[in-house]
């Protein structure tokens, strides 16, 4: 048996997406020894797990870390997915982040009867006093178990979608109308495909109002800072787009372009998809959310005496399209020519590698602002980790700062000496 000691570090950060890069920046500033392990490349998801035409949902002045601008994107423009990936690569290089790419973390175990963790990686074992799981909120594509694999349909998740040419010819049913679903549906319809879009509950802020982007409004109205989603709105997705220079998602316009809107997909039987009779309500709730943001913006402008141009036309919503007033509740997919079902139904966690006592029965992390139930283990990049902004580029930077502080505090407790005895 070899008596070589495994490599040791203070903090082991798993994942070098935006979360891991931010964590490394704060630990570096605090002189905390650490290693970041990334199984692929820095910001891999932006490189290879997003569709070709994707641009950031927020303008470049906002969707970034505080310390660095995009040097090749106008502040009001929307960075392409590759520019976002390069931004994080450059950012990490600027402070020489100790990132090792191509190293997968296979298992993390608590060391029994002693402090710290044993980290098994594809390149050997590393011992660490602290572990930060920075693998984010978008780890595992979720596809509801509605349509069996045996159905003669091409099924894929939004994370595998690249471009319209990739899909077999025929109509497409896109399930889910968050930012991914609406953007992909729009792209497919523009490409000449017949698209059906299943629309659930959603928020749809105006892209901009009275001369300010919605990201600014959510900021000044302290909505990015909200600590928890409004009751009943936990699963409400947000439909926004930076595509084609950025525009407000308006389901009436999508319907006008030829997309057939349907309610939430609820079941599938013998080639027929059934949709809930909730389309009109979902559209009306989305409109109410849109209008409430205009109201709050107007009130803010008035209260603070800000000089911004009025925009009454933003309140003019057209009549509901026919697909909303007379909804399709059942669709024989073969008859409608649907060859593809594209699931834009979101992502789930996968912490199967993290064998510690920090999860509830359903596998969800137990934590407070990322400080987990297992001392020494931290989560980063969770939705609503500390605030609405947590899973977004700028928000995770602040959560990482908080976690770095927490680690420094714990390190000072470990350094405790009983001065009375020394
Ligand atoms: C389609 C889409 C568009 C988005 N657009 C925006 C936007 O415009 N603006 C915005 O602010 N946010 C956006 N987001 C949300 C969020 O910013 C991104 O999802 C972002 O990638 C999350 O970063 P992260 O670092 O938390 O996780 P990830 O980017 O998922 O990074 C985690 C990293 O961990 C690595 N990893 C995982 N497991 C292991 C392991 N066991 N060992 C080693 N490495 C591992 C992965 O390879 C990955 O590189 C978008 C999300 C999606 C899905």
XYZ file of C-alpha atoms and ligand atoms in Angstrom:
475
model
C 0.000 0.000 0.000
C 1.268 3.439 -0.840
C 1.728 5.735 2.096
C 1.448 8.797 -0.117
C -0.795 11.372 1.545
C -3.715 12.579 -0.578
C -3.545 16.183 -1.723
C -5.125 18.566 0.785
C -6.714 21.989 0.512
C -8.853 24.239 2.688
C -11.836 24.746 0.385
C -12.820 22.513 -2.502
C -15.231 24.194 -4.902
C -17.134 21.907 -7.269
C -18.034 23.462 -10.632
C -16.619 26.425 -12.546
C -19.734 28.069 -13.893
C -20.423 31.609 -12.760
C -20.982 30.335 -9.201
C -17.587 28.621 -8.924
C -15.766 31.566 -10.502
C -17.405 34.033 -8.092
C -16.603 31.784 -5.128
C -12.980 31.589 -6.180
C -12.727 35.369 -6.521
C -13.933 35.957 -2.972
C -11.785 33.191 -1.479
C -8.761 34.545 -3.357
C -9.403 38.049 -1.994
C -9.542 36.601 1.512
C -6.390 34.529 1.019
C -8.210 31.282 1.639
C -6.410 28.364 -0.055
C -8.789 26.575 -2.413
C -9.150 24.543 -5.588
C -12.013 24.668 -8.095
C -12.720 21.441 -9.962
C -14.651 21.585 -13.237
C -15.440 18.412 -15.128
C -15.475 20.157 -18.496
C -14.512 23.779 -19.200
C -15.201 27.086 -17.440
C -18.854 28.078 -18.052
C -19.435 24.813 -19.888
C -23.224 25.124 -19.850
C -23.054 28.374 -21.784
C -20.780 26.712 -24.326
C -22.452 23.419 -25.017
C -25.794 23.142 -23.233
C -27.652 26.095 -24.738
C -29.146 26.698 -28.182
C -27.053 28.388 -30.884
C -28.885 31.731 -31.049
C -29.214 32.265 -27.266
C -28.258 35.663 -25.924
C -28.340 36.780 -22.296
C -31.764 37.698 -20.985
C -30.446 40.884 -19.428
C -28.390 43.694 -20.997
C -24.611 43.546 -20.673
C -24.473 46.386 -18.127
C -26.536 44.193 -15.761
C -25.860 40.515 -16.473
C -22.265 40.543 -15.286
C -20.166 40.589 -12.121
C -19.609 43.961 -10.422
C -15.855 44.010 -11.064
C -15.685 43.762 -14.847
C -17.569 44.983 -17.926
C -17.999 42.991 -21.105
C -15.291 44.498 -23.278
C -16.833 43.470 -26.598
C -20.545 44.074 -25.944
C -22.303 47.432 -25.790
C -23.763 47.877 -22.264
C -27.330 48.017 -23.647
C -26.894 44.956 -25.820
C -27.384 41.319 -24.965
C -24.264 39.155 -24.918
C -24.327 35.992 -26.995
C -23.925 32.725 -25.129
C -20.328 32.455 -26.329
C -19.553 35.989 -25.163
C -20.949 35.060 -21.739
C -18.706 31.977 -21.601
C -15.662 34.034 -22.674
C -16.502 36.661 -20.057
C -16.262 34.089 -17.268
C -13.117 32.575 -18.760
C -11.471 36.049 -18.876
C -12.779 36.914 -15.445
C -11.247 33.782 -13.910
C -7.960 34.370 -15.730
C -7.784 37.971 -14.459
C -7.235 36.831 -10.873
C -5.583 33.567 -11.807
C -8.340 31.409 -10.319
C -7.039 27.982 -9.245
C -9.437 26.117 -11.548
C -8.633 22.630 -12.783
C -10.677 21.750 -15.842
C -11.501 18.240 -16.975
C -11.631 16.918 -13.407
C -14.897 15.439 -12.234
C -15.878 15.168 -8.606
C -17.252 11.668 -8.224
C -17.957 11.548 -4.517
C -17.628 13.641 -1.403
C -17.774 11.917 1.972
C -17.550 13.271 5.479
C -14.400 11.928 7.119
C -15.520 9.786 10.004
C -14.600 10.957 13.466
C -12.474 13.832 12.206
C -13.120 17.161 10.606
C -13.229 17.668 6.896
C -14.161 15.772 3.777
C -12.657 13.231 1.448
C -13.208 14.190 -2.171
C -12.899 11.461 -4.796
C -12.186 12.875 -8.225
C -11.427 11.478 -11.655
C -7.794 12.401 -10.899
C -7.413 11.063 -7.384
C -8.338 12.003 -3.838
C -8.296 15.456 -2.276
C -8.918 16.180 1.396
C -10.708 19.434 2.155
C -11.874 21.215 5.291
C -14.784 22.826 3.427
C -16.737 21.903 0.297
C -18.767 24.333 -1.823
C -21.221 22.692 -4.225
C -21.294 25.290 -7.007
C -22.985 23.051 -9.528
C -25.954 25.373 -9.800
C -29.678 25.113 -10.222
C -29.698 23.846 -13.770
C -28.093 20.416 -13.466
C -30.619 17.911 -14.670
C -33.186 18.505 -17.419
C -36.676 17.738 -16.140
C -39.145 16.095 -18.515
C -42.571 15.331 -17.034
C -43.533 11.674 -17.493
C -46.380 12.373 -19.909
C -45.427 10.894 -23.256
C -43.900 7.380 -23.294
C -40.652 6.909 -25.200
C -42.491 4.365 -27.322
C -44.695 7.115 -28.827
C -43.623 7.840 -32.392
C -42.527 11.360 -31.630
C -39.162 13.031 -31.434
C -38.844 14.252 -27.830
C -36.125 16.520 -26.526
C -35.470 18.920 -23.660
C -34.689 22.594 -24.254
C -31.116 21.934 -23.067
C -30.594 19.633 -26.095
C -32.172 22.047 -28.583
C -29.654 23.814 -30.837
C -31.483 25.123 -33.942
C -34.581 24.465 -36.097
C -32.623 22.428 -38.693
C -31.901 19.826 -36.024
C -35.587 18.832 -35.730
C -37.345 16.408 -38.057
C -39.760 18.147 -40.430
C -43.285 18.749 -39.160
C -44.999 20.791 -36.488
C -43.543 21.175 -32.985
C -45.291 21.184 -29.631
C -43.245 23.275 -27.204
C -44.251 22.575 -23.602
C -43.451 25.389 -21.198
C -43.535 29.136 -21.749
C -40.726 30.446 -19.587
C -37.875 32.302 -21.237
C -36.566 29.163 -22.955
C -39.943 27.933 -24.241
C -41.104 31.254 -25.692
C -37.754 32.016 -27.311
C -37.484 28.579 -28.906
C -41.145 28.617 -30.040
C -40.605 32.030 -31.640
C -37.450 30.872 -33.412
C -39.152 27.749 -34.779
C -42.227 29.633 -36.003
C -40.054 32.252 -37.719
C -38.179 29.413 -39.373
C -41.464 28.258 -40.901
C -42.487 25.502 -38.519
C -46.028 25.272 -37.176
C -45.657 25.622 -33.422
C -48.030 24.794 -30.588
C -46.963 26.394 -27.311
C -48.286 25.106 -23.967
C -48.485 28.101 -21.630
C -48.569 27.725 -17.842
C -48.471 30.403 -15.125
C -45.827 33.017 -15.863
C -44.631 36.516 -15.114
C -43.900 38.673 -18.119
C -42.289 41.984 -17.268
C -42.028 44.603 -20.028
C -38.602 44.491 -21.683
C -38.416 48.168 -20.945
C -40.769 50.843 -19.664
C -40.357 54.611 -19.735
C -36.812 54.288 -20.965
C -35.529 51.723 -18.462
C -35.009 47.973 -18.910
C -37.042 45.764 -16.584
C -33.845 44.588 -14.852
C -33.433 48.184 -13.690
C -37.031 48.346 -12.497
C -36.717 45.071 -10.587
C -33.580 46.515 -9.041
C -34.890 49.899 -7.882
C -38.170 48.348 -6.740
C -36.122 45.883 -4.649
C -37.674 42.892 -6.368
C -34.359 41.178 -7.120
C -33.760 41.416 -3.378
C -37.021 39.659 -2.414
C -36.078 36.863 -0.016
C -38.832 34.429 -1.024
C -41.278 34.105 -3.898
C -44.748 35.535 -3.256
C -47.028 32.882 -1.728
C -48.624 30.836 -4.501
C -46.088 32.039 -7.058
C -43.294 29.559 -6.241
C -43.545 27.835 -9.594
C -44.244 30.863 -11.727
C -41.700 31.150 -14.493
C -40.491 34.416 -15.965
C -40.845 34.978 -19.696
C -38.310 37.482 -21.029
C -36.101 37.691 -24.097
C -32.952 39.466 -25.216
C -33.333 38.037 -28.736
C -33.422 40.427 -31.702
C -32.199 43.315 -29.574
C -34.613 42.483 -26.736
C -38.402 42.671 -26.713
C -41.367 42.191 -24.390
C -42.890 38.720 -24.483
C -46.454 39.271 -25.619
C -48.459 36.110 -26.175
C -50.855 38.011 -28.457
C -47.983 38.762 -30.812
C -46.825 35.162 -30.673
C -50.359 34.039 -31.606
C -50.489 36.608 -34.409
C -47.263 35.192 -35.845
C -49.077 31.866 -36.187
C -48.129 30.074 -32.973
C -51.101 28.181 -31.553
C -51.226 28.737 -27.809
C -52.615 25.967 -25.618
C -52.960 25.510 -21.838
C -50.730 23.361 -19.661
C -50.180 19.891 -21.103
C -51.901 17.559 -18.642
C -52.031 14.064 -20.145
C -51.308 12.016 -23.212
C -53.209 9.014 -24.426
C -52.997 7.129 -27.710
C -51.493 10.005 -29.656
C -53.733 12.715 -28.193
C -52.404 15.403 -25.885
C -54.863 16.976 -23.461
C -54.401 20.535 -22.216
C -55.843 22.165 -19.111
C -58.525 24.766 -19.660
C -56.281 27.365 -18.035
C -54.865 29.273 -20.997
C -57.050 32.378 -20.680
C -56.358 32.538 -16.950
C -52.606 32.128 -17.399
C -52.549 34.875 -20.028
C -54.706 37.155 -17.851
C -52.474 36.559 -14.799
C -49.396 37.289 -16.917
C -51.036 40.518 -18.125
C -51.870 41.475 -14.537
C -48.246 40.888 -13.543
C -47.096 43.017 -16.495
C -49.479 45.862 -15.661
C -48.633 45.776 -11.957
C -44.995 46.421 -12.791
C -46.011 49.449 -14.887
C -48.067 50.715 -11.919
C -45.184 50.287 -9.504
C -42.796 51.966 -11.934
C -45.152 54.928 -12.366
C -45.535 55.262 -8.601
C -41.752 55.140 -8.132
C -41.208 57.834 -10.772
C -43.824 60.072 -9.194
C -42.594 59.605 -5.643
C -38.982 60.298 -6.567
C -39.637 63.042 -9.081
C -37.683 61.287 -11.844
C -37.781 62.745 -15.323
C -38.636 59.820 -17.579
C -40.821 59.960 -20.689
C -44.409 58.765 -20.310
C -45.371 55.624 -22.192
C -49.178 55.235 -22.155
C -49.106 52.902 -25.191
C -47.421 50.260 -23.007
C -50.816 49.785 -21.345
C -52.665 49.052 -24.541
C -53.108 45.292 -24.742
C -54.970 43.980 -27.758
C -57.922 41.593 -27.665
C -57.261 37.958 -26.799
C -56.552 35.885 -29.906
C -58.918 33.140 -30.969
C -56.683 30.360 -29.645
C -57.177 31.903 -26.189
C -60.917 32.582 -26.375
C -61.680 29.227 -27.996
C -58.889 27.021 -26.653
C -57.758 23.691 -28.047
C -58.209 21.249 -25.175
C -57.229 18.110 -27.050
C -54.827 17.683 -29.921
C -54.381 14.576 -32.013
C -50.670 15.074 -32.590
C -50.422 12.984 -35.783
C -53.419 14.756 -37.288
C -51.880 18.137 -36.438
C -48.629 17.026 -38.070
C -46.665 17.289 -34.808
C -43.439 15.306 -35.142
C -41.561 16.803 -32.164
C -42.362 17.520 -28.539
C -39.857 19.957 -27.087
C -39.912 20.092 -23.305
C -38.957 23.532 -21.985
C -39.922 22.338 -18.531
C -36.943 23.358 -16.490
C -34.167 21.746 -14.507
C -33.640 19.918 -11.240
C -30.799 19.182 -8.850
C -28.352 16.312 -8.995
C -26.264 16.036 -5.874
C -25.848 12.266 -6.088
C -22.073 12.768 -5.664
C -22.443 14.642 -2.368
C -22.792 11.974 0.328
C -23.415 14.206 3.309
C -26.247 14.900 5.683
C -27.616 18.015 4.019
C -30.699 16.857 2.108
C -34.351 16.286 2.888
C -36.271 13.105 1.906
C -36.875 14.421 -1.588
C -33.179 15.172 -2.088
C -33.482 18.939 -1.780
C -30.651 20.796 -0.038
C -31.308 21.806 3.575
C -29.600 25.146 4.035
C -29.811 28.737 5.167
C -28.543 31.148 2.539
C -26.358 28.312 1.249
C -24.945 27.282 4.621
C -25.965 23.638 4.704
C -27.159 21.415 7.512
C -23.783 19.562 7.362
C -21.131 21.792 8.942
C -18.464 22.604 6.359
C -20.673 22.070 3.283
C -22.065 25.026 1.336
C -24.420 25.330 -1.642
C -24.152 28.040 -4.249
C -26.344 28.983 -7.210
C -29.636 27.647 -5.824
C -32.811 29.433 -6.923
C -33.885 31.818 -4.172
C -30.744 30.865 -2.212
C -30.919 34.222 -0.480
C -33.014 36.308 -2.907
C -34.701 36.309 -6.288
C -31.399 37.290 -7.922
C -29.529 34.242 -6.564
C -29.547 32.075 -9.677
C -28.676 34.975 -11.975
C -25.215 36.124 -12.928
C -24.924 39.163 -10.707
C -26.865 37.616 -7.783
C -24.632 34.601 -7.360
C -21.633 36.898 -6.932
C -23.186 38.353 -3.777
C -24.147 34.939 -2.421
C -20.568 33.750 -3.017
C -19.297 36.718 -1.023
C -21.553 35.774 1.857
C -20.361 32.157 1.785
C -16.706 33.219 1.699
C -17.405 35.270 4.840
C -19.061 32.282 6.491
C -16.065 30.081 5.672
C -13.684 32.705 7.097
C -15.769 32.833 10.287
C -15.629 29.041 10.635
C -11.882 29.066 10.010
C -11.432 31.499 12.869
C -13.438 29.212 15.175
C -11.235 26.262 14.153
C -8.185 28.331 15.010
C -9.555 28.843 18.528
C -7.031 28.524 21.326
C -7.842 28.521 24.994
C -5.542 31.389 25.909
C -5.975 30.645 29.616
C -4.093 27.389 29.017
C -1.305 28.637 26.737
C -31.292 28.756 -21.146
C -30.815 29.536 -19.964
C -30.520 30.903 -20.131
C -30.076 31.655 -19.047
N -29.826 32.977 -19.243
C -29.419 33.747 -18.206
C -29.145 35.133 -18.381
O -29.291 35.639 -19.476
N -28.753 35.867 -17.325
C -28.574 35.307 -16.096
O -28.191 36.018 -15.163
N -28.839 33.993 -15.896
C -29.249 33.198 -16.917
N -29.507 31.867 -16.705
C -29.425 31.335 -15.343
C -27.998 31.045 -14.848
O -27.268 32.238 -14.874
C -27.263 30.005 -15.673
O -27.996 28.822 -15.680
C -25.856 29.707 -15.137
O -25.237 28.801 -16.015
C -25.831 29.106 -13.739
O -24.488 29.130 -13.287
P -23.929 28.182 -12.147
O -22.481 28.436 -12.032
O -24.768 28.284 -10.938
O -24.162 26.718 -12.726
P -23.619 26.069 -14.083
O -23.401 27.056 -15.142
O -24.540 24.938 -14.342
O -22.175 25.554 -13.651
C -21.945 24.401 -12.889
C -20.656 23.780 -13.392
O -20.399 22.644 -12.581
C -19.836 21.619 -13.364
N -20.066 20.364 -12.649
C -21.265 19.809 -12.335
N -21.091 18.650 -11.647
C -19.747 18.499 -11.480
C -18.931 17.513 -10.832
N -19.473 16.466 -10.197
N -17.572 17.684 -10.854
C -17.011 18.763 -11.479
N -17.750 19.706 -12.104
C -19.094 19.591 -12.111
C -20.566 21.737 -14.696
O -19.808 21.198 -15.751
C -20.752 23.261 -14.831
O -19.736 23.869 -15.603
C -29.927 31.064 -17.764
C -30.228 29.705 -17.607
C -30.668 28.935 -18.694
C -31.002 27.478 -18.485
